[in-house]
C-alpha cells in the first residue's frame, strides 16, 4: 500500500511539472509574439502598452494594432481572428 501511494504521489507531481512546463512555454511564446514581434512594428506608429500576451491601445488605433498582429501571423503561416474586448 505504501509503495502504491508513493507511486501515485510521484505520478501526480510529474504530471503537475509537465503542466507547469507547458504553461511556462506558452507564456514565453506569447511574450515572444507580443513583445518581440508585434510591438516593434507598432512603436513609432501608435502609442501602446504591452502586458503579458496583450497589446493595449487607444480605440482609434485598434486597426493598426490588429494589422501588426495579422502581419506576424501571416508570416508564421496562421490566419488570425480578431477578438476585441
CSV table of N, CA, C and O in Angstrom, one decimal:
chain,number,residue,atom,x,y,z
A,1,UNK,N,0.8,-1.2,0.0
A,1,UNK,CA,0.0,0.0,0.0
A,1,UNK,C,0.9,1.3,0.0
A,1,UNK,O,0.6,2.2,-0.7
A,2,UNK,N,1.9,1.3,0.8
A,2,UNK,CA,2.8,2.4,0.8
A,2,UNK,C,3.5,2.7,-0.5
A,2,UNK,O,3.6,3.8,-0.9
A,3,UNK,N,3.9,1.6,-1.2
A,3,UNK,CA,4.5,1.8,-2.5
A,3,UNK,C,3.5,2.4,-3.5
A,3,UNK,O,3.9,3.3,-4.2
A,4,UNK,N,2.3,1.9,-3.5
A,4,UNK,CA,1.3,2.4,-4.4
A,4,UNK,C,1.1,3.9,-4.2
A,4,UNK,O,1.0,4.7,-5.1
A,5,UNK,N,0.9,4.3,-2.9
A,5,UNK,CA,0.7,5.7,-2.6
A,5,UNK,C,1.9,6.5,-3.1
A,5,UNK,O,1.7,7.6,-3.6
A,6,UNK,N,3.1,6.0,-2.8
A,6,UNK,CA,4.3,6.8,-3.3
A,6,UNK,C,4.3,6.9,-4.8
A,6,UNK,O,4.6,8.0,-5.3
A,7,UNK,N,4.0,5.8,-5.5
A,7,UNK,CA,4.0,5.9,-7.0
A,7,UNK,C,2.9,6.9,-7.5
A,7,UNK,O,3.2,7.7,-8.4
A,8,UNK,N,1.8,6.9,-6.9
A,8,UNK,CA,0.7,7.8,-7.2
A,8,UNK,C,1.1,9.2,-7.0
A,8,UNK,O,1.0,10.1,-7.8
A,9,UNK,N,1.7,9.5,-5.8
A,9,UNK,CA,2.2,10.8,-5.5
A,9,UNK,C,3.2,11.3,-6.5
A,9,UNK,O,3.2,12.4,-6.9
A,10,UNK,N,4.2,10.4,-6.8
A,10,UNK,CA,5.2,10.8,-7.8
A,10,UNK,C,4.6,11.0,-9.2
A,10,UNK,O,5.0,12.0,-9.9
A,11,UNK,N,3.6,10.2,-9.6
A,11,UNK,CA,3.0,10.4,-10.9
A,11,UNK,C,2.3,11.7,-10.9
A,11,UNK,O,2.3,12.5,-11.9
A,12,UNK,N,1.6,12.1,-9.9
A,12,UNK,CA,0.9,13.4,-9.8
A,12,UNK,C,1.9,14.5,-9.9
A,12,UNK,O,1.7,15.5,-10.6
A,13,UNK,N,3.0,14.4,-9.2
A,13,UNK,CA,4.0,15.5,-9.3
A,13,UNK,C,4.6,15.6,-10.6
A,13,UNK,O,4.9,16.7,-11.1
A,14,UNK,N,4.9,14.5,-11.3
A,14,UNK,CA,5.4,14.6,-12.7
A,14,UNK,C,4.4,15.2,-13.6
A,14,UNK,O,4.7,16.1,-14.4
A,15,UNK,N,3.1,14.8,-13.5
A,15,UNK,CA,2.0,15.4,-14.3
A,15,UNK,C,1.9,16.9,-14.0
A,15,UNK,O,1.8,17.7,-15.0
A,16,UNK,N,2.0,17.3,-12.8
A,16,UNK,CA,1.9,18.7,-12.4
A,16,UNK,C,3.1,19.5,-13.0
A,16,UNK,O,3.0,20.6,-13.5
A,17,UNK,N,4.3,18.9,-12.9
A,17,UNK,CA,5.5,19.6,-13.5
A,17,UNK,C,5.4,19.7,-15.0
A,17,UNK,O,5.7,20.7,-15.6
A,18,UNK,N,4.8,18.7,-15.7
A,18,UNK,CA,4.6,18.8,-17.1
A,18,UNK,C,3.7,19.9,-17.5
A,18,UNK,O,3.9,20.7,-18.4
A,19,UNK,N,2.6,20.0,-16.7
A,19,UNK,CA,1.6,21.1,-17.0
A,19,UNK,C,2.2,22.5,-16.7
A,19,UNK,O,2.0,23.4,-17.5
A,20,UNK,N,3.0,22.6,-15.7
A,20,UNK,CA,3.7,23.9,-15.4
A,20,UNK,C,4.7,24.2,-16.4
A,20,UNK,O,4.8,25.4,-16.8
A,21,UNK,N,5.4,23.2,-16.9
A,21,UNK,CA,6.4,23.5,-18.0
A,21,UNK,C,5.7,23.9,-19.3
A,21,UNK,O,6.1,24.8,-20.0
A,22,UNK,N,4.5,23.3,-19.6
A,22,UNK,CA,3.7,23.7,-20.7
A,22,UNK,C,3.2,25.1,-20.6
A,22,UNK,O,3.3,25.9,-21.5
A,23,UNK,N,2.8,25.5,-19.4
A,23,UNK,CA,2.3,26.8,-19.1
A,23,UNK,C,3.5,27.8,-19.3
A,23,UNK,O,3.3,28.9,-19.9
A,24,UNK,N,4.7,27.5,-18.8
A,24,UNK,CA,5.8,28.4,-19.0
A,24,UNK,C,6.2,28.6,-20.4
A,24,UNK,O,6.5,29.7,-20.9
A,25,UNK,N,6.1,27.5,-21.2
A,25,UNK,CA,6.4,27.5,-22.6
A,25,UNK,C,5.4,28.4,-23.3
A,25,UNK,O,5.8,29.3,-24.1
A,26,UNK,N,4.2,28.3,-23.0
A,26,UNK,CA,3.1,29.1,-23.6
A,26,UNK,C,3.3,30.6,-23.3
A,26,UNK,O,3.2,31.5,-24.1
A,27,UNK,N,3.7,30.9,-22.0
A,27,UNK,CA,3.9,32.3,-21.6
A,27,UNK,C,5.1,32.8,-22.4
A,27,UNK,O,5.1,34.0,-22.8
A,28,UNK,N,6.2,32.1,-22.5
A,28,UNK,CA,7.3,32.5,-23.3
A,28,UNK,C,7.0,32.8,-24.8
A,28,UNK,O,7.4,33.8,-25.4
A,29,UNK,N,6.2,31.9,-25.3
A,29,UNK,CA,5.7,32.0,-26.7
A,29,UNK,C,4.9,33.3,-26.9
A,29,UNK,O,5.0,34.0,-27.9
A,30,UNK,N,4.0,33.5,-26.0
A,30,UNK,CA,3.1,34.7,-26.0
A,30,UNK,C,3.9,36.0,-25.9
A,30,UNK,O,3.7,36.9,-26.6
A,31,UNK,N,4.9,35.9,-25.0
A,31,UNK,CA,5.8,37.1,-24.8
A,31,UNK,C,6.6,37.4,-26.1
A,31,UNK,O,6.7,38.5,-26.5
A,32,UNK,N,7.1,36.3,-26.6
A,32,UNK,CA,7.9,36.5,-27.9
A,32,UNK,C,7.0,37.1,-29.0
A,32,UNK,O,7.5,38.0,-29.7
A,33,UNK,N,5.8,36.6,-29.1
A,33,UNK,CA,4.9,37.1,-30.1
A,33,UNK,C,4.6,38.6,-29.9
A,33,UNK,O,4.8,39.4,-30.9
A,34,UNK,N,4.2,38.9,-28.7
A,34,UNK,CA,3.7,40.3,-28.5
A,34,UNK,C,4.9,41.3,-28.4
A,34,UNK,O,4.9,42.3,-29.0
A,35,UNK,N,5.9,40.9,-27.5
A,35,UNK,CA,6.9,41.9,-27.2
A,35,UNK,C,8.0,41.9,-28.3
A,35,UNK,O,8.5,43.0,-28.6
A,36,UNK,N,8.3,40.8,-28.9
A,36,UNK,CA,9.4,40.8,-29.8
A,36,UNK,C,9.0,40.9,-31.3
A,36,UNK,O,9.8,41.2,-32.1
A,37,UNK,N,7.8,40.5,-31.6
A,37,UNK,CA,7.3,40.5,-33.0
A,37,UNK,C,6.3,41.7,-33.3
A,37,UNK,O,6.5,42.4,-34.3
A,38,UNK,N,5.3,41.8,-32.5
A,38,UNK,CA,4.2,42.7,-32.8
A,38,UNK,C,4.6,44.1,-32.4
A,38,UNK,O,4.5,45.1,-33.2
A,39,UNK,N,5.0,44.3,-31.1
A,39,UNK,CA,5.2,45.6,-30.6
A,39,UNK,C,6.3,46.4,-31.4
A,39,UNK,O,6.0,47.6,-31.7
A,40,UNK,N,7.4,45.8,-31.8
A,40,UNK,CA,8.3,46.6,-32.6
A,40,UNK,C,7.7,47.2,-33.9
A,40,UNK,O,8.1,48.2,-34.4
A,41,UNK,N,6.7,46.5,-34.4
A,41,UNK,CA,6.1,47.0,-35.7
A,41,UNK,C,5.2,48.2,-35.4
A,41,UNK,O,4.8,48.9,-36.3
A,42,UNK,N,4.8,48.3,-34.1
A,42,UNK,CA,3.9,49.4,-33.8
A,42,UNK,C,4.5,50.6,-33.2
A,42,UNK,O,4.0,51.7,-33.2
A,43,UNK,N,5.7,50.4,-32.6
A,43,UNK,CA,6.4,51.5,-32.0
A,43,UNK,C,6.7,52.6,-33.0
A,43,UNK,O,7.2,52.4,-34.1
A,44,UNK,N,6.4,53.8,-32.6
A,44,UNK,CA,6.5,55.0,-33.5
A,44,UNK,C,5.3,55.2,-34.4
A,44,UNK,O,5.2,56.3,-35.0
A,45,UNK,N,4.4,54.2,-34.5
A,45,UNK,CA,3.2,54.4,-35.3
A,45,UNK,C,2.0,54.8,-34.4
A,45,UNK,O,1.2,55.7,-34.7
A,46,UNK,N,1.8,54.0,-33.3
A,46,UNK,CA,0.7,54.3,-32.4
A,46,UNK,C,1.2,54.1,-30.9
A,46,UNK,O,2.1,53.2,-30.7
A,47,UNK,N,0.7,54.8,-30.0
A,47,UNK,CA,1.1,54.5,-28.6
A,47,UNK,C,0.5,53.2,-28.1
A,47,UNK,O,-0.7,53.0,-28.3
A,48,UNK,N,1.3,52.4,-27.5
A,48,UNK,CA,0.8,51.1,-27.0
A,48,UNK,C,1.4,50.8,-25.6
A,48,UNK,O,2.4,51.3,-25.2
A,49,UNK,N,0.8,49.8,-24.9
A,49,UNK,CA,1.3,49.2,-23.7
A,49,UNK,C,1.1,47.7,-23.9
A,49,UNK,O,0.0,47.3,-24.3
A,50,UNK,N,2.2,47.0,-23.6
A,50,UNK,CA,2.0,45.5,-23.6
A,50,UNK,C,2.0,45.0,-22.2
A,50,UNK,O,2.6,45.5,-21.3
A,51,UNK,N,1.2,43.9,-22.0
A,51,UNK,CA,1.0,43.3,-20.7
A,51,UNK,C,0.8,41.8,-21.0
A,51,UNK,O,-0.2,41.4,-21.6
A,52,UNK,N,1.8,41.0,-20.7
A,52,UNK,CA,1.8,39.5,-20.9
A,52,UNK,C,1.5,39.3,-22.4
A,52,UNK,O,2.4,39.5,-23.2
A,53,UNK,N,0.4,38.8,-22.8
A,53,UNK,CA,0.1,38.4,-24.2
A,53,UNK,C,-0.9,39.4,-24.8
A,53,UNK,O,-1.6,39.1,-25.8
A,54,UNK,N,-0.9,40.7,-24.4
A,54,UNK,CA,-1.9,41.6,-24.9
A,54,UNK,C,-1.2,42.9,-25.2
A,54,UNK,O,-0.2,43.3,-24.7
A,55,UNK,N,-1.8,43.6,-26.2
A,55,UNK,CA,-1.4,45.0,-26.5
A,55,UNK,C,-2.6,45.9,-26.3
A,55,UNK,O,-3.7,45.6,-26.8
A,56,UNK,N,-2.4,46.9,-25.5
A,56,UNK,CA,-3.4,47.9,-25.2
A,56,UNK,C,-3.1,49.1,-26.0
A,56,UNK,O,-2.0,49.6,-26.0
A,57,UNK,N,-4.2,49.7,-26.6
A,57,UNK,CA,-4.0,50.9,-27.4
A,57,UNK,C,-5.3,51.7,-27.3
A,57,UNK,O,-6.3,51.3,-26.7
A,58,UNK,N,-5.2,52.9,-27.9
A,58,UNK,CA,-6.4,53.7,-28.0
A,58,UNK,C,-7.4,53.0,-28.9
A,58,UNK,O,-7.0,52.3,-29.9
A,59,UNK,N,-8.7,53.2,-28.7
A,59,UNK,CA,-9.7,52.6,-29.5
A,59,UNK,C,-9.5,52.9,-31.0
A,59,UNK,O,-9.6,52.1,-31.9
A,60,UNK,N,-9.1,54.2,-31.3
A,60,UNK,CA,-8.9,54.6,-32.7
A,60,UNK,C,-7.7,53.9,-33.4
A,60,UNK,O,-7.6,53.9,-34.6
A,61,UNK,N,-6.8,53.2,-32.6
A,61,UNK,CA,-5.6,52.6,-33.1
A,61,UNK,C,-5.8,51.1,-33.2
A,61,UNK,O,-4.8,50.4,-33.6
A,62,UNK,N,-6.9,50.5,-32.9
A,62,UNK,CA,-7.1,49.1,-32.9
A,62,UNK,C,-6.8,48.5,-34.2
A,62,UNK,O,-6.2,47.4,-34.3
A,63,UNK,N,-7.2,49.1,-35.3
A,63,UNK,CA,-7.0,48.6,-36.7
A,63,UNK,C,-5.5,48.5,-36.9
A,63,UNK,O,-5.0,47.5,-37.5
A,64,UNK,N,-4.7,49.5,-36.5
A,64,UNK,CA,-3.3,49.4,-36.7
A,64,UNK,C,-2.6,48.3,-35.9
A,64,UNK,O,-1.8,47.6,-36.4
A,65,UNK,N,-3.1,48.1,-34.6
A,65,UNK,CA,-2.6,47.0,-33.8
A,65,UNK,C,-3.0,45.7,-34.4
A,65,UNK,O,-2.2,44.8,-34.5
A,66,UNK,N,-4.2,45.5,-34.9
A,66,UNK,CA,-4.7,44.3,-35.5
A,66,UNK,C,-3.8,44.0,-36.7
A,66,UNK,O,-3.5,42.8,-36.9
A,67,UNK,N,-3.5,45.0,-37.5
A,67,UNK,CA,-2.7,44.8,-38.7
A,67,UNK,C,-1.3,44.3,-38.3
A,67,UNK,O,-0.7,43.4,-39.0
A,68,UNK,N,-0.7,44.8,-37.2
A,68,UNK,CA,0.6,44.3,-36.7
A,68,UNK,C,0.5,42.8,-36.3
A,68,UNK,O,1.4,42.1,-36.7
A,69,UNK,N,-0.5,42.4,-35.6
A,69,UNK,CA,-0.7,41.0,-35.3
A,69,UNK,C,-0.9,40.2,-36.6
A,69,UNK,O,-0.3,39.1,-36.8
A,70,UNK,N,-1.8,40.7,-37.5
A,70,UNK,CA,-2.1,40.0,-38.7
A,70,UNK,C,-0.8,39.7,-39.5
A,70,UNK,O,-0.6,38.6,-40.0
A,71,UNK,N,0.0,40.7,-39.7
A,71,UNK,CA,1.3,40.5,-40.4
A,71,UNK,C,2.2,39.5,-39.8
A,71,UNK,O,2.7,38.7,-40.5
A,72,UNK,N,2.3,39.5,-38.5
A,72,UNK,CA,3.1,38.5,-37.8
A,72,UNK,C,2.5,37.1,-38.0
A,72,UNK,O,3.2,36.1,-38.4
A,73,UNK,N,1.2,37.0,-37.8
A,73,UNK,CA,0.6,35.7,-38.0
A,73,UNK,C,0.7,35.2,-39.5
A,73,UNK,O,0.9,34.0,-39.7
A,74,UNK,N,0.5,36.1,-40.4
A,74,UNK,CA,0.7,35.7,-41.8
A,74,UNK,C,2.1,35.2,-42.1
A,74,UNK,O,2.3,34.1,-42.8
A,75,UNK,N,3.1,35.8,-41.5
A,75,UNK,CA,4.5,35.4,-41.7
A,75,UNK,C,4.7,34.0,-41.1
A,75,UNK,O,5.6,33.2,-41.6
A,76,UNK,N,4.0,33.7,-40.0
A,76,UNK,CA,4.1,32.4,-39.3
A,76,UNK,C,3.2,31.4,-40.0
A,76,UNK,O,3.3,30.2,-39.6
A,77,UNK,N,2.4,31.8,-40.9
A,77,UNK,CA,1.5,30.8,-41.6
A,77,UNK,C,0.2,30.5,-40.9
A,77,UNK,O,-0.4,29.5,-41.1
A,78,UNK,N,-0.3,31.5,-40.1
A,78,UNK,CA,-1.5,31.3,-39.4
A,78,UNK,C,-2.5,32.4,-39.8
A,78,UNK,O,-2.1,33.5,-40.1
A,79,UNK,N,-3.8,32.0,-39.7
A,79,UNK,CA,-4.9,33.0,-40.0
A,79,UNK,C,-5.4,33.5,-38.7
A,79,UNK,O,-5.6,32.8,-37.8
A,80,UNK,N,-5.5,34.9,-38.6
A,80,UNK,CA,-5.9,35.5,-37.3
A,80,UNK,C,-7.3,35.9,-37.4
A,80,UNK,O,-7.8,36.3,-38.4
A,81,UNK,N,-8.0,35.7,-36.2
A,81,UNK,CA,-9.3,36.2,-36.0
A,81,UNK,C,-9.3,37.2,-34.9
A,81,UNK,O,-8.7,36.9,-33.8
A,82,UNK,N,-9.8,38.4,-35.1
A,82,UNK,CA,-9.7,39.5,-34.1
A,82,UNK,C,-10.8,39.4,-33.1
A,82,UNK,O,-12.0,39.2,-33.4
A,83,UNK,N,-10.4,39.5,-31.8
A,83,UNK,CA,-11.4,39.5,-30.7
A,83,UNK,C,-11.2,40.7,-29.9
A,83,UNK,O,-10.1,40.9,-29.3
A,84,UNK,N,-12.1,41.6,-29.9
A,84,UNK,CA,-12.0,42.9,-29.2
A,84,UNK,C,-12.7,42.8,-27.9
A,84,UNK,O,-13.7,42.1,-27.8
A,85,UNK,N,-12.2,43.5,-26.8
A,85,UNK,CA,-12.9,43.4,-25.6
A,85,UNK,C,-12.3,44.2,-24.5
A,85,UNK,O,-11.3,44.7,-24.5
